[in-house]
CSV table of N, CA and C in Angstrom, one decimal:
chain,number,residue,atom,x,y,z
R,1,MET,N,17.9,-0.4,20.2
R,1,MET,CA,18.7,0.1,19.2
R,1,MET,C,18.0,0.5,17.8
R,2,LYS,N,16.6,0.2,17.7
R,2,LYS,CA,15.8,0.6,16.7
R,2,LYS,C,15.6,2.1,16.8
R,3,TYR,N,15.4,2.6,18.1
R,3,TYR,CA,15.1,4.1,18.2
R,3,TYR,C,16.4,4.8,18.0
R,4,PHE,N,17.6,4.2,18.2
R,4,PHE,CA,18.9,5.0,17.9
R,4,PHE,C,19.0,5.4,16.4
R,5,TRP,N,18.8,4.3,15.6
R,5,TRP,CA,18.8,4.6,14.2
R,5,TRP,C,17.8,5.5,13.7
R,6,ALA,N,16.7,5.4,14.4
R,6,ALA,CA,15.5,6.2,14.0
R,6,ALA,C,15.7,7.8,14.4
R,7,VAL,N,16.4,8.0,15.5
R,7,VAL,CA,16.9,9.3,15.9
R,7,VAL,C,17.8,9.8,15.0
R,8,VAL,N,19.0,9.0,14.5
R,8,VAL,CA,19.9,9.4,13.6
R,8,VAL,C,19.2,9.7,12.3
R,9,ALA,N,18.2,9.0,11.8
R,9,ALA,CA,17.6,9.3,10.5
R,9,ALA,C,16.9,10.5,10.7
R,10,LEU,N,16.1,10.9,11.8
R,10,LEU,CA,15.4,12.1,12.0
R,10,LEU,C,16.3,13.4,12.0
R,11,VAL,N,17.5,13.1,12.6
R,11,VAL,CA,18.5,14.2,12.7
R,11,VAL,C,19.0,14.5,11.2
R,12,ALA,N,19.1,13.5,10.5
R,12,ALA,CA,19.6,13.7,9.2
R,12,ALA,C,18.6,14.2,8.1
R,13,ALA,N,17.2,14.0,8.6
R,13,ALA,CA,16.1,14.4,7.8
R,13,ALA,C,16.0,16.0,7.9
R,14,LEU,N,16.4,16.5,9.1
R,14,LEU,CA,16.2,18.1,9.4
R,14,LEU,C,16.9,18.8,8.3
R,15,PRO,N,18.4,18.6,8.1
R,15,PRO,CA,19.0,19.3,7.1
R,15,PRO,C,18.5,19.0,5.8
R,16,ALA,N,18.1,17.8,5.5
R,16,ALA,CA,17.7,17.4,4.2
R,16,ALA,C,16.5,18.2,3.8
R,17,GLN,N,15.5,18.3,4.6
R,17,GLN,CA,14.3,19.1,4.5
R,17,GLN,C,14.8,20.6,4.3
R,18,SER,N,15.7,21.1,5.2
R,18,SER,CA,16.1,22.5,5.1
R,18,SER,C,16.7,22.8,3.8
R,19,VAL,N,17.6,21.9,3.3
R,19,VAL,CA,18.4,22.3,2.0
R,19,VAL,C,17.2,22.1,0.8
R,20,LEU,N,16.2,21.2,0.8
R,20,LEU,CA,15.2,21.1,0.0
R,20,LEU,C,14.3,22.4,0.0
R,21,SER,N,14.2,23.0,1.1
R,21,SER,CA,13.4,24.1,1.2
R,21,SER,C,14.0,25.5,0.6
R,22,VAL,N,15.3,25.4,0.7
R,22,VAL,CA,16.0,26.6,0.4
R,22,VAL,C,16.3,26.5,-1.2
R,23,PHE,N,16.9,25.4,-1.8
R,23,PHE,CA,17.2,25.3,-3.1
R,23,PHE,C,16.0,24.8,-4.0
R,24,PHE,N,15.3,23.9,-3.6
R,24,PHE,CA,14.2,23.5,-4.3
R,24,PHE,C,12.7,23.6,-3.7
R,25,PRO,N,12.2,24.8,-3.5
R,25,PRO,CA,11.2,25.0,-2.6
R,25,PRO,C,9.8,24.3,-3.3
R,26,LEU,N,9.7,24.1,-4.5
R,26,LEU,CA,8.5,23.5,-5.1
R,26,LEU,C,8.6,22.0,-4.8
R,27,GLN,N,9.8,21.4,-4.9
R,27,GLN,CA,9.8,20.0,-4.5
R,27,GLN,C,9.9,19.7,-3.1
R,28,ALA,N,10.1,20.6,-2.2
R,28,ALA,CA,10.2,20.5,-0.8
R,28,ALA,C,8.7,20.2,-0.2
R,29,ARG,N,7.7,20.8,-1.0
R,29,ARG,CA,6.4,20.5,-0.8
R,29,ARG,C,5.9,19.2,-1.0
R,30,MET,N,6.5,18.5,-1.9
R,30,MET,CA,6.2,17.2,-2.3
R,30,MET,C,7.0,16.0,-1.7
R,31,ILE,N,8.2,16.3,-1.2
R,31,ILE,CA,9.2,15.4,-0.6
R,31,ILE,C,9.3,15.7,0.8
R,32,ASP,N,8.9,14.8,1.6
R,32,ASP,CA,9.0,14.9,3.1
R,32,ASP,C,9.9,13.9,3.7
R,33,PRO,N,11.1,14.1,4.1
R,33,PRO,CA,12.1,13.3,4.6
R,33,PRO,C,11.6,12.8,5.8
R,34,PHE,N,11.0,13.5,6.7
R,34,PHE,CA,10.5,13.0,8.0
R,34,PHE,C,9.4,11.8,7.8
R,35,LEU,N,8.6,12.1,6.7
R,35,LEU,CA,7.5,11.1,6.5
R,35,LEU,C,8.2,9.8,6.0
R,36,MET,N,9.3,10.0,5.4
R,36,MET,CA,9.9,8.6,4.8
R,36,MET,C,10.6,7.9,5.9
R,37,VAL,N,11.2,8.6,6.9
R,37,VAL,CA,11.7,8.0,8.2
R,37,VAL,C,10.7,7.2,8.9
R,38,LEU,N,9.5,7.9,9.0
R,38,LEU,CA,8.4,7.4,9.9
R,38,LEU,C,7.9,6.3,9.1
R,39,VAL,N,7.7,6.2,7.8
R,39,VAL,CA,7.2,5.1,7.3
R,39,VAL,C,8.0,3.9,7.3
R,40,HIS,N,9.4,4.2,7.1
R,40,HIS,CA,10.5,2.9,7.2
R,40,HIS,C,10.3,2.4,8.6
R,41,VAL,N,10.4,3.2,9.6
R,41,VAL,CA,10.3,2.7,11.1
R,41,VAL,C,9.0,2.0,11.3
R,42,ALA,N,7.9,2.5,10.8
R,42,ALA,CA,6.5,1.9,11.1
R,42,ALA,C,6.5,0.6,10.5
R,43,LEU,N,6.9,0.5,9.1
R,43,LEU,CA,7.0,-0.8,8.5
R,43,LEU,C,7.8,-1.9,9.0
R,44,ASN,N,8.9,-1.5,9.6
R,44,ASN,CA,9.9,-2.5,10.0
R,44,ASN,C,9.6,-2.8,11.6
R,45,HIS,N,9.0,-2.0,12.3
R,45,HIS,CA,9.0,-2.1,13.7
R,45,HIS,C,7.5,-2.0,14.3
R,46,GLY,N,6.6,-1.9,13.6
R,46,GLY,CA,5.2,-1.8,14.1
R,46,GLY,C,4.7,-0.6,14.5
R,47,GLU,N,3.5,-0.5,15.0
R,47,GLU,CA,2.7,0.6,15.4
R,47,GLU,C,3.2,1.4,16.4
R,48,MET,N,3.7,0.8,17.5
R,48,MET,CA,4.3,1.6,18.7
R,48,MET,C,5.4,2.5,18.2
R,49,ALA,N,6.3,1.7,17.5
R,49,ALA,CA,7.6,2.7,17.0
R,49,ALA,C,7.2,3.8,16.1
R,50,GLY,N,6.1,3.4,15.2
R,50,GLY,CA,5.6,4.3,14.2
R,50,GLY,C,4.9,5.5,14.9
R,51,MET,N,4.2,5.3,16.1
R,51,MET,CA,3.6,6.4,16.7
R,51,MET,C,4.6,7.3,17.4
R,52,ILE,N,5.7,6.7,18.0
R,52,ILE,CA,6.7,7.4,18.8
R,52,ILE,C,7.5,8.3,17.7
R,53,VAL,N,8.0,7.5,16.8
R,53,VAL,CA,8.9,8.3,15.7
R,53,VAL,C,7.9,9.3,15.0
R,54,GLY,N,6.7,9.1,14.8
R,54,GLY,CA,5.7,10.1,14.1
R,54,GLY,C,5.5,11.3,15.0
R,55,THR,N,5.5,11.1,16.2
R,55,THR,CA,5.2,12.2,17.1
R,55,THR,C,6.5,13.1,17.1
R,56,ILE,N,7.8,12.4,17.3
R,56,ILE,CA,9.0,13.2,17.3
R,56,ILE,C,9.2,13.9,16.1
R,57,ALA,N,9.0,13.2,14.9
R,57,ALA,CA,9.2,13.8,13.7
R,57,ALA,C,8.2,15.0,13.4
R,58,GLY,N,7.0,14.9,13.9
R,58,GLY,CA,6.0,16.0,13.7
R,58,GLY,C,6.4,17.2,14.6
R,59,TRP,N,6.8,16.9,15.7
R,59,TRP,CA,7.4,18.0,16.7
R,59,TRP,C,8.6,18.7,16.1
R,60,LEU,N,9.4,17.9,15.6
R,60,LEU,CA,10.8,18.6,14.9
R,60,LEU,C,10.2,19.4,13.8
R,61,GLN,N,9.3,19.0,12.9
R,61,GLN,CA,8.9,19.7,11.8
R,61,GLN,C,8.2,21.0,12.3
R,62,ASP,N,7.4,20.8,13.3
R,62,ASP,CA,6.6,22.1,13.8
R,62,ASP,C,7.7,23.1,14.5
R,63,ALA,N,8.5,22.5,15.1
R,63,ALA,CA,9.6,23.5,15.8
R,63,ALA,C,10.4,24.1,14.8
R,64,HIS,N,10.9,23.3,13.8
R,64,HIS,CA,11.9,24.0,12.9
R,64,HIS,C,11.2,24.8,11.7
R,65,PHE,N,10.2,24.2,11.2
R,65,PHE,CA,9.5,24.9,10.2
R,65,PHE,C,8.3,25.8,10.3
R,66,GLY,N,7.8,25.5,11.6
R,66,GLY,CA,6.7,26.5,11.9
R,66,GLY,C,5.4,26.1,11.4
R,67,GLY,N,4.3,26.9,11.6
R,67,GLY,CA,3.1,26.5,11.1
R,67,GLY,C,2.0,27.4,11.8
R,68,ASP,N,0.8,27.3,11.4
R,68,ASP,CA,-0.2,28.1,12.1
R,68,ASP,C,-0.5,27.5,13.5
R,69,VAL,N,-0.6,26.1,13.5
R,69,VAL,CA,-1.0,25.4,14.9
R,69,VAL,C,0.1,24.5,15.1
R,70,LEU,N,0.9,24.8,16.3
R,70,LEU,CA,2.0,23.8,16.7
R,70,LEU,C,1.4,22.6,17.2
R,71,GLY,N,2.0,21.5,16.8
R,71,GLY,CA,1.5,20.3,17.3
R,71,GLY,C,0.6,19.5,16.3
R,72,LEU,N,0.2,20.1,15.2
R,72,LEU,CA,-0.7,19.6,14.1
R,72,LEU,C,0.0,18.6,13.5
R,73,SER,N,1.3,18.8,13.1
R,73,SER,CA,2.1,18.1,12.3
R,73,SER,C,2.3,16.8,13.1
R,74,GLY,N,2.6,17.0,14.6
R,74,GLY,CA,2.9,15.8,15.3
R,74,GLY,C,1.7,14.9,15.5
R,75,LEU,N,0.5,15.4,15.5
R,75,LEU,CA,-0.6,14.7,15.5
R,75,LEU,C,-0.9,13.9,14.2
R,76,THR,N,-0.7,14.5,13.0
R,76,THR,CA,-0.9,13.8,11.9
R,76,THR,C,0.0,12.7,11.7
R,77,LYS,N,1.3,13.0,11.9
R,77,LYS,CA,2.3,12.1,11.9
R,77,LYS,C,2.1,10.8,12.9
R,78,LEU,N,1.6,11.1,14.1
R,78,LEU,CA,1.3,10.0,15.0
R,78,LEU,C,0.3,9.1,14.3
R,79,LEU,N,-0.8,9.7,13.9
R,79,LEU,CA,-1.8,9.0,13.2
R,79,LEU,C,-1.4,8.1,12.1
R,80,VAL,N,-0.5,8.7,11.2
R,80,VAL,CA,0.0,7.9,10.1
R,80,VAL,C,0.8,6.9,10.5
R,81,GLY,N,1.6,7.3,11.5
R,81,GLY,CA,2.5,6.0,12.0
R,81,GLY,C,1.8,4.8,12.6
R,82,PHE,N,0.7,5.2,13.2
R,82,PHE,CA,0.1,4.1,13.8
R,82,PHE,C,-0.7,3.3,12.8
R,83,ALA,N,-1.3,4.1,11.8
R,83,ALA,CA,-1.9,3.3,10.6
R,83,ALA,C,-0.9,2.5,9.7
R,84,VAL,N,0.3,3.0,9.5
R,84,VAL,CA,1.2,2.2,8.7
R,84,VAL,C,1.8,1.1,9.5
R,85,GLY,N,2.1,1.3,10.9
R,85,GLY,CA,2.5,0.3,11.6
R,85,GLY,C,1.4,-0.9,11.7
R,86,MET,N,0.2,-0.5,12.0
R,86,MET,CA,-0.9,-1.5,12.1
R,86,MET,C,-0.9,-2.3,10.7
R,87,ALA,N,-1.0,-1.7,9.5
R,87,ALA,CA,-0.9,-2.4,8.3
R,87,ALA,C,0.2,-3.2,8.1
R,88,SER,N,1.4,-2.8,8.7
R,88,SER,CA,2.5,-3.6,8.6
R,88,SER,C,2.4,-5.0,9.3
R,89,THR,N,1.7,-4.9,10.5
R,89,THR,CA,1.6,-6.2,11.2
R,89,THR,C,0.4,-7.0,10.7
R,90,ARG,N,-0.4,-6.5,9.9
R,90,ARG,CA,-1.5,-7.2,9.5
R,90,ARG,C,-1.5,-7.9,8.0
R,91,PHE,N,-0.6,-7.1,7.2
R,91,PHE,CA,-0.5,-7.3,5.8
R,91,PHE,C,0.9,-7.6,5.5
R,92,HIS,N,1.3,-8.4,4.3
R,92,HIS,CA,2.7,-8.7,4.0
R,92,HIS,C,3.1,-7.5,3.2
R,93,LEU,N,4.0,-6.7,3.6
R,93,LEU,CA,4.4,-5.4,3.0
R,93,LEU,C,5.8,-5.5,2.9
R,94,ALA,N,6.5,-6.6,2.3
R,94,ALA,CA,7.8,-6.8,2.3
R,94,ALA,C,8.4,-6.4,0.8
R,95,ASP,N,7.5,-6.4,-0.2
R,95,ASP,CA,7.9,-6.2,-1.5
R,95,ASP,C,8.1,-4.6,-1.6
R,96,PRO,N,8.9,-4.2,-2.6
R,96,PRO,CA,9.4,-2.8,-2.8
R,96,PRO,C,8.2,-2.0,-3.3
R,97,ALA,N,7.4,-2.8,-4.1
R,97,ALA,CA,6.3,-2.1,-4.7
R,97,ALA,C,5.2,-1.8,-3.7
R,98,ALA,N,4.8,-2.7,-2.8
R,98,ALA,CA,3.9,-2.5,-1.7
R,98,ALA,C,4.5,-1.4,-0.8
R,99,ARG,N,5.8,-1.3,-0.5
R,99,ARG,CA,6.2,-0.2,0.3
R,99,ARG,C,6.2,1.1,-0.3
R,100,VAL,N,6.5,1.3,-1.6
R,100,VAL,CA,6.2,2.4,-2.5
R,100,VAL,C,4.8,2.9,-2.4
R,101,LEU,N,3.8,2.0,-2.6
R,101,LEU,CA,2.4,2.2,-2.4
R,101,LEU,C,2.0,2.7,-1.1
R,102,VAL,N,2.6,2.1,0.1
R,102,VAL,CA,2.4,2.6,1.5
R,102,VAL,C,2.9,3.9,1.7
R,103,LEU,N,3.9,4.2,1.0
R,103,LEU,CA,4.6,5.6,1.1
R,103,LEU,C,3.8,6.7,0.6
R,104,PHE,N,3.2,6.3,-0.6
R,104,PHE,CA,2.3,7.2,-1.4
R,104,PHE,C,1.0,7.5,-0.7
R,105,ALA,N,0.5,6.3,0.0
R,105,ALA,CA,-0.8,6.5,0.6
R,105,ALA,C,-0.5,7.2,2.0
R,106,ALA,N,0.5,7.0,2.6
R,106,ALA,CA,0.9,7.7,3.8
R,106,ALA,C,1.1,9.2,3.5
R,107,SER,N,1.8,9.5,2.5
R,107,SER,CA,1.9,11.0,2.2
R,107,SER,C,0.5,11.6,1.8
R,108,LEU,N,-0.3,10.9,1.2
R,108,LEU,CA,-1.7,11.4,0.8
R,108,LEU,C,-2.4,11.4,2.0
R,109,VAL,N,-2.5,10.7,3.1
R,109,VAL,CA,-3.3,10.8,4.1
R,109,VAL,C,-2.6,11.8,5.1
R,110,ASP,N,-1.4,11.9,5.2
R,110,ASP,CA,-0.7,13.1,5.9
R,110,ASP,C,-1.0,14.3,5.5
R,111,SER,N,-1.1,14.6,4.2
R,111,SER,CA,-1.5,15.9,3.5
R,111,SER,C,-3.0,16.1,3.7
R,112,LEU,N,-4.0,15.1,3.7
R,112,LEU,CA,-5.3,15.3,3.9
R,112,LEU,C,-5.7,15.6,5.4
R,113,LEU,N,-4.9,15.0,6.1
R,113,LEU,CA,-5.2,15.3,7.6
R,113,LEU,C,-4.6,16.7,8.1
R,114,PHE,N,-3.6,16.9,7.5
R,114,PHE,CA,-3.0,18.4,7.8
R,114,PHE,C,-3.8,19.4,7.3
R,115,GLN,N,-4.5,19.2,6.2
R,115,GLN,CA,-5.5,20.3,5.8
R,115,GLN,C,-6.6,20.5,6.7
């Protein structure tokens, strides 16, 4: 059941990213709905679910928004999903402040790996 809601969230992230790209192109570079879904799933369900959802999210992003190297976003999101999922099983990340910090760190790592 966890993967069903993850797929629904990823399908909802696709038009959200499209709308952001069209109407707010500057903010679309800073806000990544796919990464938000990935971090949420990895925090709640562990590293395996984070890796699976991260790979699917990256492939969706590569297929829909393109890029120089196809599959690079899938690889970076897979690594971020694994790291966030591993951290969620090792550390107590139930507080909202800790989750925001993890989201910030995940977006920073994702952008650094993508470069």
